[in-house]
mmCIF file of C-alpha atoms and ligand atoms in Angstrom:
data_model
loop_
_atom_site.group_PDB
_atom_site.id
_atom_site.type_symbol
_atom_site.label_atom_id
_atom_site.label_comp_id
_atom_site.label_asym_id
_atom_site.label_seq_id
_atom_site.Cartn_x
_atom_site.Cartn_y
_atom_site.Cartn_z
ATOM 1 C CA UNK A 24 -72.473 13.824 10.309
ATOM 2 C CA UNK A 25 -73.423 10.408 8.672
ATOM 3 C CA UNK A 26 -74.619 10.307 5.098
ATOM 4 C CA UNK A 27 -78.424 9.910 5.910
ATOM 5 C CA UNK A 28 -77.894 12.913 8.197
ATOM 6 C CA UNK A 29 -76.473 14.747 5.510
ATOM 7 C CA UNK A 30 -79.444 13.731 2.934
ATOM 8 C CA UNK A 31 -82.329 14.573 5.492
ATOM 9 C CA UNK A 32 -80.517 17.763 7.281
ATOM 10 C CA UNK A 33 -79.730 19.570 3.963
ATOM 11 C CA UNK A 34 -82.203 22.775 3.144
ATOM 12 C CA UNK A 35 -81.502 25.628 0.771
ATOM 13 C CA UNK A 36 -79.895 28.594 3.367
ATOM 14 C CA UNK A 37 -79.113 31.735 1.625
ATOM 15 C CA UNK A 38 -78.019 33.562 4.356
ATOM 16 C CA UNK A 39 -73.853 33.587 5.537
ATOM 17 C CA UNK A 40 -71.890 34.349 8.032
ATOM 18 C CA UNK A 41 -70.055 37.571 6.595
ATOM 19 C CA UNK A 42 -66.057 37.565 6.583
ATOM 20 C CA UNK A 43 -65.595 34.147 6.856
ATOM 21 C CA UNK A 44 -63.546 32.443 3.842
ATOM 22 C CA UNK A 45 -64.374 28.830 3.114
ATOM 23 C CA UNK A 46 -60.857 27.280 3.328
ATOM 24 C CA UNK A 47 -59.192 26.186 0.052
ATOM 25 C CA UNK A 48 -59.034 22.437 1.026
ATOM 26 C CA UNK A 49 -62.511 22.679 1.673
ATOM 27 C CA UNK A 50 -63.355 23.726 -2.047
ATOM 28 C CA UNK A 51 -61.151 20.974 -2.954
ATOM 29 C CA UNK A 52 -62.901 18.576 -1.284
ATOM 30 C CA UNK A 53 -66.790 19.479 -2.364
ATOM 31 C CA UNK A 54 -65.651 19.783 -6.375
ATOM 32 C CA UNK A 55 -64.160 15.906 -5.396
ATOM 33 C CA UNK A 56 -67.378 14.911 -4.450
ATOM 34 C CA UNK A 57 -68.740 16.660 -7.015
ATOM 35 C CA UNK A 58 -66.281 14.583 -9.407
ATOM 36 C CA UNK A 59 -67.052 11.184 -8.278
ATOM 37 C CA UNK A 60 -70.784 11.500 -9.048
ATOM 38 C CA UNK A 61 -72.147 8.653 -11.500
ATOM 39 C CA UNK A 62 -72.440 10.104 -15.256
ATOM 40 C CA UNK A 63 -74.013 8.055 -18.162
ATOM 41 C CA UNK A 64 -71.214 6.179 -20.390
ATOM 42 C CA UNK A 65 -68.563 7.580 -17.837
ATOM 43 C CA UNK A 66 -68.075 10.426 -19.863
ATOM 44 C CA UNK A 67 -67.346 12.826 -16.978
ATOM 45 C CA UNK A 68 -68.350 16.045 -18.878
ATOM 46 C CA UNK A 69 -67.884 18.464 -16.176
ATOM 47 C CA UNK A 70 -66.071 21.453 -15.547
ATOM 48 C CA UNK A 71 -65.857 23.091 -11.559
ATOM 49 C CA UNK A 72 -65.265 26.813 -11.215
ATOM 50 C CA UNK A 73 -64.617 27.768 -7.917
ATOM 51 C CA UNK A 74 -65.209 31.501 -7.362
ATOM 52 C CA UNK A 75 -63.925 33.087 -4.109
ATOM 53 C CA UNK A 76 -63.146 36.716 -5.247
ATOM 54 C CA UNK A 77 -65.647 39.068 -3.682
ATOM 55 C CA UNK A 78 -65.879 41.545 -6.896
ATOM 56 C CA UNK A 79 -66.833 38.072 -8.988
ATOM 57 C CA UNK A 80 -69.409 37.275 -6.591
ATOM 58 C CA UNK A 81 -70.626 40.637 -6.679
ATOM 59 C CA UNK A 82 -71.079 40.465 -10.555
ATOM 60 C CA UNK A 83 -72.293 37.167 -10.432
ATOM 61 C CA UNK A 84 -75.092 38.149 -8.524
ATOM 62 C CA UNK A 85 -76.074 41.392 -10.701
ATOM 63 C CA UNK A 86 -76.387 38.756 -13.284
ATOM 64 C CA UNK A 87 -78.410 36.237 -11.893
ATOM 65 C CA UNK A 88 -81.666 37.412 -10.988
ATOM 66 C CA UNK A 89 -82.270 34.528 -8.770
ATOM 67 C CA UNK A 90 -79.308 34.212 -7.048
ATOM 68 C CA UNK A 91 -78.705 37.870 -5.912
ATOM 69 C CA UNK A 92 -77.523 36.563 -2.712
ATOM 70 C CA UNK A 93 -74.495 35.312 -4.160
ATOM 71 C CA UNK A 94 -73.055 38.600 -3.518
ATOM 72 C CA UNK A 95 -72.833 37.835 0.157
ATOM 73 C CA UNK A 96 -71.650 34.192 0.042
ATOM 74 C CA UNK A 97 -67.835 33.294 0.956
ATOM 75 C CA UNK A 98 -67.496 31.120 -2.061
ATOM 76 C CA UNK A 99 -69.537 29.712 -5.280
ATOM 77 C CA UNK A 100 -69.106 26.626 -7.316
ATOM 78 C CA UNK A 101 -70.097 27.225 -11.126
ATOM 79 C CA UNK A 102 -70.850 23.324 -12.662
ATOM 80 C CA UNK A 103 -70.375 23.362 -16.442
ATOM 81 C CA UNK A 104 -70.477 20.470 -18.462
ATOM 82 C CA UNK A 105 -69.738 19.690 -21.915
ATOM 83 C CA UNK A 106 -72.892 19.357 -24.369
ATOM 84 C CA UNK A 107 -73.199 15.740 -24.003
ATOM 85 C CA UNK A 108 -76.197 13.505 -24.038
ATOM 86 C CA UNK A 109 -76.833 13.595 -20.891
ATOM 87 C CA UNK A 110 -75.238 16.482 -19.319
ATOM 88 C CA UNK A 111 -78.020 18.117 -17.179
ATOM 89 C CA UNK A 112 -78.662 14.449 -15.625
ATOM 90 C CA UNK A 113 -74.905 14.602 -15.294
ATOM 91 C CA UNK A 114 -74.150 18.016 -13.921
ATOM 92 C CA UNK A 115 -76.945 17.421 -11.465
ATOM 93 C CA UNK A 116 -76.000 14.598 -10.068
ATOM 94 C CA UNK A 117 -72.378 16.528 -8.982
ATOM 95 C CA UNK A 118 -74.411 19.760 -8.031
ATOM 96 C CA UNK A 119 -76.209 17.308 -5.402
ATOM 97 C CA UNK A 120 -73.137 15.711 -4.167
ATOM 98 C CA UNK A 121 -71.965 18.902 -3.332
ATOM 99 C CA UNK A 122 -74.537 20.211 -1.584
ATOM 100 C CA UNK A 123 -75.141 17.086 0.298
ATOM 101 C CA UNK A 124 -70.941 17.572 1.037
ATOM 102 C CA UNK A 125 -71.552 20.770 2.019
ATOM 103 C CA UNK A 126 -74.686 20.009 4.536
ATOM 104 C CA UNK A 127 -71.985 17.574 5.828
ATOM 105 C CA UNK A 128 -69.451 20.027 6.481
ATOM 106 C CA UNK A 129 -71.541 22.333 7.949
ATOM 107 C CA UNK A 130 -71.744 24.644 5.722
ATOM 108 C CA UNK A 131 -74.707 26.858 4.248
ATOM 109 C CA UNK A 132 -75.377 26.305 0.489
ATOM 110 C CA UNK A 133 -77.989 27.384 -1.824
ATOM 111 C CA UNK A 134 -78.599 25.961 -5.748
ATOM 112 C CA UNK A 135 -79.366 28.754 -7.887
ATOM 113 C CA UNK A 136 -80.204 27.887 -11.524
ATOM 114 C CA UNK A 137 -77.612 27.905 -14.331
ATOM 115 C CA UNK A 138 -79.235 26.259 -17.718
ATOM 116 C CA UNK A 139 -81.810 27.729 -18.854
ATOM 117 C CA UNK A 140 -81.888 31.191 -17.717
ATOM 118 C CA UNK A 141 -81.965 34.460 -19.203
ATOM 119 C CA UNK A 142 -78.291 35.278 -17.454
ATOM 120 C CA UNK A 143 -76.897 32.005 -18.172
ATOM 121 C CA UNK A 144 -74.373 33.597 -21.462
ATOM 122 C CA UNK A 145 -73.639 36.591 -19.054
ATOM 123 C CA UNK A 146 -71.909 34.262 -16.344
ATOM 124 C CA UNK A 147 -70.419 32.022 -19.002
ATOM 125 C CA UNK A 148 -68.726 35.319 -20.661
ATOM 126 C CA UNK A 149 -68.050 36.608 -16.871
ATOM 127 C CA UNK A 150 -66.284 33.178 -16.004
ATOM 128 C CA UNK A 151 -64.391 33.004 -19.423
ATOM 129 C CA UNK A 152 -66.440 29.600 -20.467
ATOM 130 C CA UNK A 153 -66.541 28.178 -23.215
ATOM 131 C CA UNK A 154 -69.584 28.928 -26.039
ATOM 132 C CA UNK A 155 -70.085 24.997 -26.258
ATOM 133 C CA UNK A 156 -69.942 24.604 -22.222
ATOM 134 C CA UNK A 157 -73.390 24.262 -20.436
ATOM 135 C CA UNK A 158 -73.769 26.279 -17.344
ATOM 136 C CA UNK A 159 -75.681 23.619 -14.743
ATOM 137 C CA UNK A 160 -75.856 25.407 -11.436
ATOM 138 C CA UNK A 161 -73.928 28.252 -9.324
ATOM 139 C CA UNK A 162 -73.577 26.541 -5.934
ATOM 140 C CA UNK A 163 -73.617 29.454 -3.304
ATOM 141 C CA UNK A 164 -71.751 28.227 -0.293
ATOM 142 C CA UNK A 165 -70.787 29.846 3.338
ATOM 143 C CA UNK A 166 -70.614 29.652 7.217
ATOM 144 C CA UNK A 167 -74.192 29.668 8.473
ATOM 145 C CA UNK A 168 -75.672 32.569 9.730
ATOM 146 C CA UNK A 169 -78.833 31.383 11.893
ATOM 147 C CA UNK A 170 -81.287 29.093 10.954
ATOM 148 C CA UNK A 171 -82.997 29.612 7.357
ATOM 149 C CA UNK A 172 -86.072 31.549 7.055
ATOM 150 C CA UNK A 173 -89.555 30.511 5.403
ATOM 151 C CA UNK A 174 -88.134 26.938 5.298
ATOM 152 C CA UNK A 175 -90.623 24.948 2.420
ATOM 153 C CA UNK A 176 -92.381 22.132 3.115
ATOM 154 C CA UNK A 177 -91.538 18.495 1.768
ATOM 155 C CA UNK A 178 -94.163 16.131 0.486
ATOM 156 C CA UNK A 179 -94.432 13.306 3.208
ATOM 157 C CA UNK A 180 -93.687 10.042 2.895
ATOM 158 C CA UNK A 181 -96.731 8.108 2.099
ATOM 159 C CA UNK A 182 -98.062 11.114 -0.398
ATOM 160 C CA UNK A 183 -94.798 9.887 -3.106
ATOM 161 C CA UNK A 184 -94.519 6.702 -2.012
ATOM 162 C CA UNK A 185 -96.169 3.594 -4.594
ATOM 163 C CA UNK A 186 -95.668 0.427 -4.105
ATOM 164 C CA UNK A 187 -95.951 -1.636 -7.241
ATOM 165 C CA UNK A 188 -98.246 0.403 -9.185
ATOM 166 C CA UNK A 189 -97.700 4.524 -9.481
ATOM 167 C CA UNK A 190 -101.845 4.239 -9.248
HETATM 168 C C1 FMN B 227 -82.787 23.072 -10.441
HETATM 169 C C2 FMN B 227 -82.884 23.983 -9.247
HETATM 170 C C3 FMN B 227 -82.762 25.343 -9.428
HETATM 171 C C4 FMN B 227 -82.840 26.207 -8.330
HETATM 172 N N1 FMN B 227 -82.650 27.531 -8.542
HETATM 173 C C5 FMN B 227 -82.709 28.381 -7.505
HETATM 174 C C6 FMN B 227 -82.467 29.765 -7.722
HETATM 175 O O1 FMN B 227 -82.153 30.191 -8.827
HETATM 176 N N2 FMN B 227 -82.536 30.584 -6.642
HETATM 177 C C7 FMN B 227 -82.833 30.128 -5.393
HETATM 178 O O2 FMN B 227 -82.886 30.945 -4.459
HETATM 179 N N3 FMN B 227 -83.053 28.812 -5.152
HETATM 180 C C8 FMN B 227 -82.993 27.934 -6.181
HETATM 181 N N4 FMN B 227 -83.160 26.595 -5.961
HETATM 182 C C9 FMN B 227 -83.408 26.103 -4.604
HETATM 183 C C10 FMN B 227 -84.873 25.756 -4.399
HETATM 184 O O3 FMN B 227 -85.633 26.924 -4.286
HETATM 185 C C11 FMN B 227 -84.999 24.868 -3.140
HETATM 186 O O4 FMN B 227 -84.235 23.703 -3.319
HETATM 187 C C12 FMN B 227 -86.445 24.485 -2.871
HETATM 188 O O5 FMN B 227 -87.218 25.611 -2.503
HETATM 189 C C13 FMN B 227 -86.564 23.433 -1.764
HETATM 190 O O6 FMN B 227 -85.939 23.878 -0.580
HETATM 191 P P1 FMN B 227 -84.741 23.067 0.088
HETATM 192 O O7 FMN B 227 -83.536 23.188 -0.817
HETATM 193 O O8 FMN B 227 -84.528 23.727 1.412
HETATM 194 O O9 FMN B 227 -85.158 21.636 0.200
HETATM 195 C C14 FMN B 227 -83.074 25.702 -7.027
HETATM 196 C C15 FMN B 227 -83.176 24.319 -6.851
HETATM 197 C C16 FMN B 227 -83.062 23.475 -7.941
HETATM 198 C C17 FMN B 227 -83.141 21.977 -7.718
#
């Protein structure tokens, strides 16, 4: 798949193919696209846990009350990043790259929430993080299972589109 591909193909699926383990040069690969994303001043804050046990997943989703599918993905990709200026622009910008990776690959993903949310210390104490760290986003990643259901609709074009003046 080309990189446009990628960018226009890519929809939240959070449904997986049971059974089927995401191969560990695989993970490597999406956390180094995740790694190379642009961050203000450089500073790189981020931290990539890769979870592929299936009791961790299992706990991760009984914490996260958005993300209960979690428990059924083949592999998840916590994003922390230090508490820098900028570090939700920051740890977004990898979360993206990832998924966009991931669409690539072929693979299902889902972004479930990490800042913010009432679980967010339980998965930081689950995953061992530090207090300081700042949980961005639990990537849910697997095999697809069939297309994804209720698939949202996107704003078109010439609705967000300004030219020269937002009015
Ligand atoms: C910051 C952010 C947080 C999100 N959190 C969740 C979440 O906790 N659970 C979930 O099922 N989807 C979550 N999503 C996925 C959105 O629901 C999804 O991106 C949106 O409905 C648009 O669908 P699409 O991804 O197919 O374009 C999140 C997306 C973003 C950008």
């Amino acid at each position: 798949m080309n990189t446009l591909s990628a960018l226009k193909n890519r929809r939240s699926s959070r449904i997986f193919a049971p059974g089927r383990d995401i191969p560990g040069d695989t993970l490597i690969e999406l956390v180094d696209c995740g790694r190379l994303a642009p961050t203000a001043r450089n500073v790189q804050p981020w931290e990539f846990v890769v979870i592929t046990k299936k009791d961790t997943l299992v706990k991760i989703a009984e914490l996260a009350s958005t993300g209960r599918f979690i428990a059924g993905c083949s592999a998840c990709i916590a994003v922390f990043c230090s508490d820098t200026k900028y570090y939700l622009e920051d740890g977004v910008a990898a979360t993206e790259n990832i998924l966009i990776a991931a669409t690539d690959m072929g693979l299902a993903s889902c972004w479930v929430a990490g800042d913010k949310k009432e679980y967010t210390e339980d998965i930081k104490k689950l995953l061992n993080a530090p207090a300081q760290a700042k949980l961005i986003s639990l990537i849910a990643l697997g095999y697809p299972a069939g297309d994804p259901k209720n698939i949202p609709p996107k704003r078109a074009i010439n609705e967000v589109l300004h030219w020269d003046h937002f009015i």
